[in-house]
mmCIF file of C-alpha atoms in Angstrom:
data_model
loop_
_atom_site.group_PDB
_atom_site.id
_atom_site.type_symbol
_atom_site.label_atom_id
_atom_site.label_comp_id
_atom_site.label_asym_id
_atom_site.label_seq_id
_atom_site.Cartn_x
_atom_site.Cartn_y
_atom_site.Cartn_z
ATOM 1 C CA UNK A 1344 148.819 45.949 96.256
ATOM 2 C CA UNK A 1345 147.791 42.398 95.317
ATOM 3 C CA UNK A 1346 150.423 40.940 97.663
ATOM 4 C CA UNK A 1347 149.194 43.017 100.624
ATOM 5 C CA UNK A 1348 145.586 42.046 99.942
ATOM 6 C CA UNK A 1349 146.418 38.350 99.851
ATOM 7 C CA UNK A 1350 148.545 38.496 103.003
ATOM 8 C CA UNK A 1351 145.791 40.338 104.842
ATOM 9 C CA UNK A 1352 142.957 38.188 103.403
ATOM 10 C CA UNK A 1353 141.053 41.021 101.759
ATOM 11 C CA UNK A 1354 138.046 40.198 99.639
ATOM 12 C CA UNK A 1355 138.409 41.199 96.014
ATOM 13 C CA UNK A 1356 136.348 41.462 92.871
ATOM 14 C CA UNK A 1357 137.036 40.605 89.254
ATOM 15 C CA UNK A 1358 139.059 43.806 88.770
ATOM 16 C CA UNK A 1359 141.910 41.712 90.222
ATOM 17 C CA UNK A 1360 140.833 38.686 88.145
ATOM 18 C CA UNK A 1361 143.435 39.004 85.418
ATOM 19 C CA UNK A 1362 145.356 35.861 84.596
ATOM 20 C CA UNK A 1363 148.609 37.554 85.648
ATOM 21 C CA UNK A 1364 147.200 38.361 89.107
ATOM 22 C CA UNK A 1365 145.817 34.851 89.574
ATOM 23 C CA UNK A 1366 149.146 33.279 88.565
ATOM 24 C CA UNK A 1367 150.955 35.630 90.966
ATOM 25 C CA UNK A 1368 148.618 34.806 93.868
ATOM 26 C CA UNK A 1369 148.679 31.054 93.244
ATOM 27 C CA UNK A 1370 152.299 30.422 92.220
ATOM 28 C CA UNK A 1371 154.329 33.256 93.759
ATOM 29 C CA UNK A 1372 152.371 33.789 96.986
ATOM 30 C CA UNK A 1373 151.240 30.130 97.165
ATOM 31 C CA UNK A 1374 147.691 31.074 98.171
ATOM 32 C CA UNK A 1375 144.252 29.993 97.036
ATOM 33 C CA UNK A 1376 141.693 32.560 95.977
ATOM 34 C CA UNK A 1377 138.096 33.179 95.049
ATOM 35 C CA UNK A 1378 137.734 35.725 92.265
ATOM 36 C CA UNK A 1379 134.953 36.357 89.783
ATOM 37 C CA UNK A 1380 136.220 35.959 86.238
ATOM 38 C CA UNK A 1381 135.277 37.612 82.978
ATOM 39 C CA UNK A 1382 133.439 35.784 80.219
ATOM 40 C CA UNK A 1383 136.466 35.665 77.910
ATOM 41 C CA UNK A 1384 138.584 33.546 80.303
ATOM 42 C CA UNK A 1385 139.256 29.985 79.126
ATOM 43 C CA UNK A 1386 138.740 27.195 81.648
ATOM 44 C CA UNK A 1387 137.978 23.529 82.257
ATOM 45 C CA UNK A 1388 135.322 22.341 84.693
ATOM 46 C CA UNK A 1389 137.248 19.238 85.786
ATOM 47 C CA UNK A 1390 140.822 18.118 86.321
ATOM 48 C CA UNK A 1391 140.334 15.461 83.638
ATOM 49 C CA UNK A 1392 139.184 18.076 81.102
ATOM 50 C CA UNK A 1393 142.203 20.242 81.938
ATOM 51 C CA UNK A 1394 144.634 17.314 81.574
ATOM 52 C CA UNK A 1395 143.150 16.542 78.157
ATOM 53 C CA UNK A 1396 143.240 20.190 77.042
ATOM 54 C CA UNK A 1397 139.460 20.544 76.893
ATOM 55 C CA UNK A 1398 138.996 24.228 77.718
ATOM 56 C CA UNK A 1399 136.068 26.513 76.926
ATOM 57 C CA UNK A 1400 135.443 30.210 77.290
ATOM 58 C CA UNK A 1401 133.170 31.104 80.197
ATOM 59 C CA UNK A 1402 130.607 32.667 77.848
ATOM 60 C CA UNK A 1403 130.253 29.329 75.966
ATOM 61 C CA UNK A 1404 129.519 27.233 79.066
ATOM 62 C CA UNK A 1405 126.043 26.051 79.952
ATOM 63 C CA UNK A 1406 126.069 26.278 83.741
ATOM 64 C CA UNK A 1407 123.254 25.448 86.126
ATOM 65 C CA UNK A 1408 121.702 28.655 87.424
ATOM 66 C CA UNK A 1409 121.288 27.437 91.004
ATOM 67 C CA UNK A 1410 125.036 26.798 91.414
ATOM 68 C CA UNK A 1411 126.784 30.077 92.152
ATOM 69 C CA UNK A 1412 130.371 28.835 92.548
ATOM 70 C CA UNK A 1413 132.481 26.348 90.616
ATOM 71 C CA UNK A 1414 135.969 25.000 91.055
ATOM 72 C CA UNK A 1415 137.633 25.493 87.684
ATOM 73 C CA UNK A 1416 141.007 24.973 86.057
ATOM 74 C CA UNK A 1417 142.118 28.118 84.252
ATOM 75 C CA UNK A 1418 144.161 27.556 81.133
ATOM 76 C CA UNK A 1419 147.790 28.329 81.934
ATOM 77 C CA UNK A 1420 147.405 28.192 85.708
ATOM 78 C CA UNK A 1421 147.729 24.428 86.117
ATOM 79 C CA UNK A 1422 145.515 23.837 89.153
ATOM 80 C CA UNK A 1423 142.086 24.836 90.455
#
């Protein structure tokens, strides 16, 4: 189901936002994606932070309220 959605460019919500699905979409299907993520996901807000292993859980981040989207590096995914 995930593969068909990616091929056909379907919008998705965070129900598909598991790490396994994101790895599959990014590495196996070689596609980019926009998916809401849950507060327990661990991420870095910059490539430099990711390279240095500086990851935080979403719930611990202090994000600006007027910015609704961020490019992030998910731990274990390797790229934004």
